[in-house]
Each structure stands twice: as C-alpha cells, then as structure tokens.
C-alpha cells in the first residue's frame, strides 16, 4: 500500500531467513565438499568427517546476511563486523591524505580519530561502505601478515585503502588490513564507482581488521570492547557544524 514503511528489501514485513553464501566462498565450499565425498567413498571416514566440518565452516565464513542500514546524513556506519579494539588520534595514512596527482582532495594531514575493528574467523567478512558517495581512491599496499590486533599492523601489513566522498564534500577513509591468517583482500568496487551507505565493497579472507578514519571534529559513538555490525551499527555521528559546512561547499 502507498505510504507503507518497507524494509531494505522492499517488504512490508520482516522475517528470519538463511544468509546467502557469497560467490567468493562457494568454490572453496564446493572443493571441500567434493573432497569429503571422495574420501568418504574410499572409506576413510576419519578424514571425511573433518572435511565435512571444514565445508560447513567455509560456508559459514563466507555468509552474506542482509543488513538494515540507518538512513541519516549524520550517521557513519560500521564497515565491518567485529570488536572495537583501538580508538586513537592519528594522522591519516599518506594514501588517503596526500595529493595523488588526479585532483582528488584527500583527508588532509591533521590527526583524526581512527577506529579499528578486529574481525575474528567467526565474524562476517563482507565489508560495507560507511557512507554513500563516490569512491575516489582504492589503493592496494603489499606488506606483512602480522597479528591484525597489533597497532603496527596499520602500517606494516598488507592493506587496501578506500576514500569515499559524499555529495556534500564529506570524506571518509577506511582500510582493509590482512592478518595472520588472511591472505587475500578482495575489492568489489573501483575508483569512480558510486556506492550507497551500507553497500558491499569488499571482503578479506580469513580473519583481519578494518580501520576507519573519521572526519576531523567527529567523535565516535562506540567504545573499545564493543561489538559492531557492518552496515547497521552507527560508528559516529557527524556534527551539525560539519553538515552545514558540507552544504556550503
């Protein structure tokens, strides 16, 4: 009916459903399942059952549940599921702050608040856009595979930086960081793409971290030790002064 309030899938009612499996994980699940069937057919049940368990774990790791994203220009939502492990004032990485020669304005060099979200192997690993806008930069940096929970992982580990610019000029930077087990960062978007807030932008295999660089003057609404949900948890709220300044720009 006209005027009805619908959910993010255009439905007037909501109900629980099995989360889908992202295509990136279906091939790994299929390989493990075939291996379990072959080994079981050969009668090696002591190997087959662990392979069945591995198949279930792989499918669970690559689960891709639907999320309901808050709609408010003041909200910056969490780009990853996981645990808030660090909240610090730091200068943005050079890849997000420096002039890259394309005319795209970066975040600047003044210290901003960085919120670090650690994803264990049990968390959903699909990452989402913290705001809607245009992807201005996607910069991949090869590196080490240190424990993603360490502060120095932001500077030394394999990582991928994203810079998103909203229509009012607000910039948000966030970084996918590989960890001890993670061995591949997979982007779903490229520079120039337009994304909606909460849209899927990439994933990291298997267990890692995402750093979010908030705009200068923005304070987080989360605490260290809090668990957040990608695309749903409000990570920070842009102050009224920044919203007004963005409109003026």
Short mmCIF file of C-alpha atoms in Angstrom, two decimals:
data_model
loop_
_atom_site.label_atom_id
_atom_site.label_comp_id
_atom_site.label_asym_id
_atom_site.label_seq_id
_atom_site.Cartn_x
_atom_site.Cartn_y
_atom_site.Cartn_z
CA UNK A 1 0.00 0.00 0.00
CA UNK A 2 1.22 3.56 -0.70
CA UNK A 3 2.82 5.06 2.40
CA UNK A 4 3.66 1.71 3.98
CA UNK A 5 7.05 1.53 5.69
CA UNK A 6 9.13 -1.15 3.96
CA UNK A 7 12.35 -2.87 4.94
CA UNK A 8 15.58 -2.70 2.90
CA UNK A 9 14.32 -5.46 0.59
CA UNK A 10 11.07 -3.68 -0.26
CA UNK A 11 8.92 -5.85 2.02
CA UNK A 12 6.22 -4.70 4.38
CA UNK A 13 7.03 -7.50 6.82
CA UNK A 14 10.30 -8.87 8.13
CA UNK A 15 11.27 -12.42 8.98
CA UNK A 16 14.35 -14.52 9.56
CA UNK A 17 15.97 -16.20 6.58
CA UNK A 18 19.13 -18.17 5.95
CA UNK A 19 22.00 -15.87 4.95
CA UNK A 20 23.25 -16.36 1.42
CA UNK A 21 26.81 -17.52 0.68
CA UNK A 22 28.97 -15.05 -1.17
CA UNK A 23 30.17 -16.37 -4.57
CA UNK A 24 33.78 -15.92 -3.45
CA UNK A 25 33.22 -18.71 -0.92
CA UNK A 26 31.12 -21.13 -2.96
CA UNK A 27 34.12 -22.50 -4.86
CA UNK A 28 36.03 -23.20 -1.63
CA UNK A 29 32.97 -24.85 -0.09
CA UNK A 30 32.49 -26.97 -3.23
CA UNK A 31 36.14 -28.11 -3.19
CA UNK A 32 35.91 -29.12 0.48
CA UNK A 33 32.58 -30.90 -0.10
CA UNK A 34 33.89 -32.87 -3.08
CA UNK A 35 36.98 -33.85 -1.12
CA UNK A 36 34.77 -35.07 1.75
CA UNK A 37 32.65 -37.14 -0.65
CA UNK A 38 35.68 -38.73 -2.36
CA UNK A 39 37.38 -39.56 0.91
CA UNK A 40 34.12 -40.90 2.34
CA UNK A 41 33.58 -43.05 -0.76
CA UNK A 42 37.06 -44.52 -0.23
CA UNK A 43 36.04 -45.46 3.31
CA UNK A 44 38.35 -43.06 5.12
CA UNK A 45 35.70 -41.73 7.47
CA UNK A 46 38.30 -40.46 9.97
CA UNK A 47 39.30 -37.90 7.29
CA UNK A 48 35.86 -37.44 5.70
CA UNK A 49 34.14 -36.11 8.82
CA UNK A 50 36.72 -33.36 9.48
CA UNK A 51 36.34 -32.36 5.82
CA UNK A 52 32.57 -32.14 6.30
CA UNK A 53 33.21 -29.86 9.27
CA UNK A 54 35.60 -27.79 7.17
CA UNK A 55 32.94 -27.44 4.46
CA UNK A 56 30.40 -26.15 6.97
CA UNK A 57 32.93 -23.71 8.43
CA UNK A 58 33.87 -22.33 4.99
CA UNK A 59 30.23 -21.76 4.08
CA UNK A 60 29.64 -20.06 7.44
CA UNK A 61 32.71 -17.86 6.99
CA UNK A 62 31.50 -16.57 3.62
CA UNK A 63 27.91 -15.99 4.76
CA UNK A 64 26.45 -12.75 3.46
CA UNK A 65 23.42 -11.74 5.53
CA UNK A 66 21.10 -8.87 4.63
CA UNK A 67 21.54 -5.76 6.74
CA UNK A 68 19.19 -2.87 7.53
CA UNK A 69 21.18 0.38 7.31
CA UNK A 70 20.10 3.52 9.23
CA UNK A 71 19.23 6.39 6.87
CA UNK A 72 20.52 9.71 8.19
CA UNK A 73 23.13 12.03 6.68
CA UNK A 74 24.64 12.49 10.13
CA UNK A 75 25.42 8.76 10.54
CA UNK A 76 28.65 6.98 9.71
CA UNK A 77 28.01 3.24 9.94
CA UNK A 78 30.47 0.46 10.75
CA UNK A 79 32.10 -1.02 7.63
CA UNK A 80 32.86 -4.36 9.31
CA UNK A 81 31.51 -6.84 11.83
CA UNK A 82 33.74 -7.36 14.84
CA UNK A 83 35.26 -5.99 18.02
CA UNK A 84 36.37 -2.39 18.55
CA UNK A 85 39.99 -2.86 19.65
CA UNK A 86 41.52 0.61 19.24
CA UNK A 87 40.30 4.22 19.15
CA UNK A 88 43.19 6.62 18.60
CA UNK A 89 44.06 10.07 17.28
CA UNK A 90 46.45 9.61 14.34
CA UNK A 91 47.28 11.34 11.05
CA UNK A 92 45.51 9.64 8.11
CA UNK A 93 47.77 7.37 6.03
CA UNK A 94 49.56 9.08 3.16
CA UNK A 95 47.46 7.18 0.61
CA UNK A 96 44.32 8.87 1.97
CA UNK A 97 45.73 12.31 2.73
CA UNK A 98 48.29 13.17 0.03
CA UNK A 99 47.54 14.73 -3.34
CA UNK A 100 47.67 11.81 -5.78
CA UNK A 101 48.02 14.00 -8.84
CA UNK A 102 44.47 13.41 -10.05
CA UNK A 103 42.96 16.48 -8.44
CA UNK A 104 41.07 14.40 -5.87
CA UNK A 105 41.11 16.09 -2.46
CA UNK A 106 42.30 13.80 0.33
CA UNK A 107 41.58 13.85 4.06
CA UNK A 108 44.41 16.22 4.92
CA UNK A 109 47.29 15.62 7.33
CA UNK A 110 45.77 16.78 10.63
CA UNK A 111 45.25 13.99 13.20
CA UNK A 112 41.79 12.40 13.13
CA UNK A 113 40.11 9.64 15.10
CA UNK A 114 40.88 6.14 13.86
CA UNK A 115 38.52 3.36 14.93
CA UNK A 116 39.88 -0.18 14.49
CA UNK A 117 37.51 -3.14 14.10
CA UNK A 118 39.00 -6.62 14.53
CA UNK A 119 37.26 -9.45 12.69
CA UNK A 120 37.81 -12.97 14.02
CA UNK A 121 37.38 -16.02 11.77
CA UNK A 122 33.85 -16.33 13.18
CA UNK A 123 32.68 -12.88 12.06
CA UNK A 124 31.03 -11.98 8.75
CA UNK A 125 33.84 -10.76 6.50
CA UNK A 126 31.86 -8.78 3.92
CA UNK A 127 32.81 -5.10 4.32
CA UNK A 128 30.40 -2.25 3.61
CA UNK A 129 30.56 1.46 2.78
CA UNK A 130 30.35 3.65 5.92
CA UNK A 131 28.74 6.48 3.93
CA UNK A 132 27.20 6.83 0.49
CA UNK A 133 29.13 8.66 -2.20
CA UNK A 134 31.80 8.27 -4.86
CA UNK A 135 34.82 6.01 -4.41
CA UNK A 136 37.69 8.42 -5.04
CA UNK A 137 40.63 6.14 -4.29
CA UNK A 138 41.31 2.42 -3.96
CA UNK A 139 44.98 1.87 -3.12
CA UNK A 140 46.45 -1.60 -2.53
CA UNK A 141 49.67 -1.87 -0.47
CA UNK A 142 51.54 -5.21 -0.21
CA UNK A 143 53.01 -5.97 3.20
CA UNK A 144 53.41 -8.36 6.10
CA UNK A 145 50.88 -10.65 7.79
CA UNK A 146 51.30 -9.65 11.44
CA UNK A 147 48.56 -10.14 14.02
CA UNK A 148 45.87 -7.67 12.87
CA UNK A 149 45.18 -6.83 16.53
CA UNK A 150 48.55 -5.04 16.79
CA UNK A 151 48.71 -1.27 16.34
CA UNK A 152 51.62 -1.52 13.86
CA UNK A 153 49.52 -3.70 11.54
CA UNK A 154 48.03 -0.45 10.17
CA UNK A 155 51.44 0.50 8.75
CA UNK A 156 53.15 -2.84 8.06
CA UNK A 157 50.52 -5.38 6.97
CA UNK A 158 49.09 -5.96 3.51
CA UNK A 159 46.23 -3.49 3.20
CA UNK A 160 43.84 -1.68 0.90
CA UNK A 161 42.74 1.92 1.38
CA UNK A 162 39.40 3.39 0.29
CA UNK A 163 38.49 7.06 0.15
CA UNK A 164 34.78 7.89 -0.21
CA UNK A 165 33.48 11.38 -0.95
CA UNK A 166 29.86 12.19 -0.27
CA UNK A 167 27.90 14.64 -2.41
CA UNK A 168 28.25 17.38 0.22
CA UNK A 169 32.07 17.07 0.24
CA UNK A 170 32.42 14.90 3.36
CA UNK A 171 35.37 12.47 3.08
CA UNK A 172 35.70 9.13 4.89
CA UNK A 173 38.73 6.88 4.65
CA UNK A 174 38.81 3.24 5.65
CA UNK A 175 41.38 0.47 5.27
CA UNK A 176 41.11 -3.30 4.94
CA UNK A 177 44.08 -4.90 6.71
CA UNK A 178 45.18 -8.52 6.31
CA UNK A 179 46.07 -10.52 9.42
CA UNK A 180 47.87 -13.69 10.48
CA UNK A 181 45.50 -15.98 8.59
CA UNK A 182 44.21 -13.59 5.93
CA UNK A 183 45.98 -13.97 2.61
CA UNK A 184 43.79 -12.07 0.17
CA UNK A 185 41.93 -8.77 0.11
CA UNK A 186 39.11 -8.75 -2.45
CA UNK A 187 37.59 -5.40 -3.56
CA UNK A 188 34.13 -5.24 -5.12
CA UNK A 189 34.44 -1.59 -6.22
CA UNK A 190 36.94 0.66 -8.00
CA UNK A 191 37.71 4.37 -8.12
CA UNK A 192 34.87 6.27 -9.73
CA UNK A 193 32.11 3.89 -8.58
CA UNK A 194 29.13 5.36 -6.73
CA UNK A 195 28.06 3.43 -3.63
CA UNK A 196 25.17 3.63 -1.20
CA UNK A 197 25.74 3.66 2.54
CA UNK A 198 25.92 0.04 3.71
CA UNK A 199 26.69 -1.29 0.22
CA UNK A 200 29.12 -4.22 -0.02
CA UNK A 201 32.58 -3.00 -1.07
CA UNK A 202 34.89 -5.96 -0.42
CA UNK A 203 35.98 -8.82 1.83
CA UNK A 204 39.13 -10.18 3.45
CA UNK A 205 40.00 -13.88 3.77
CA UNK A 206 40.28 -15.16 6.69
CA UNK A 207 40.32 -13.03 9.88
CA UNK A 208 41.58 -9.46 9.79
CA UNK A 209 40.83 -5.81 10.61
CA UNK A 210 39.27 -2.64 9.21
CA UNK A 211 40.40 0.87 10.23
CA UNK A 212 38.02 3.80 9.81
CA UNK A 213 39.33 7.38 9.68
CA UNK A 214 36.61 9.75 10.83
CA UNK A 215 36.39 13.35 9.59
CA UNK A 216 38.19 15.92 11.72
CA UNK A 217 35.90 17.09 14.51
CA UNK A 218 33.83 13.89 14.55
CA UNK A 219 33.72 11.80 17.72
CA UNK A 220 32.95 8.04 17.74
CA UNK A 221 29.77 6.76 19.34
CA UNK A 222 31.33 3.37 20.14
CA UNK A 223 33.71 2.17 22.85
CA UNK A 224 36.72 -0.13 22.94
CA UNK A 225 35.44 -3.66 23.62
CA UNK A 226 32.09 -3.07 21.91
CA UNK A 227 30.95 -5.38 19.11
CA UNK A 228 29.62 -3.74 15.95
CA UNK A 229 27.64 -4.94 12.93
CA UNK A 230 28.62 -3.85 9.41
CA UNK A 231 26.05 -1.62 7.76
CA UNK A 232 23.92 -1.35 10.90
CA UNK A 233 25.88 -0.05 13.90
CA UNK A 234 26.28 3.74 13.97
CA UNK A 235 30.01 4.23 14.37
CA UNK A 236 29.95 8.02 14.61
CA UNK A 237 27.67 10.97 14.09
CA UNK A 238 28.77 13.95 12.02
CA UNK A 239 28.37 17.19 13.97
CA UNK A 240 25.89 19.81 12.78
CA UNK A 241 28.73 22.23 12.01
CA UNK A 242 30.30 19.74 9.58
CA UNK A 243 26.95 19.08 7.90
CA UNK A 244 26.37 22.81 7.41
CA UNK A 245 29.92 23.30 6.12
CA UNK A 246 29.39 20.42 3.68
CA UNK A 247 26.23 22.03 2.32
CA UNK A 248 28.09 25.34 1.83
CA UNK A 249 30.80 23.58 -0.16
#
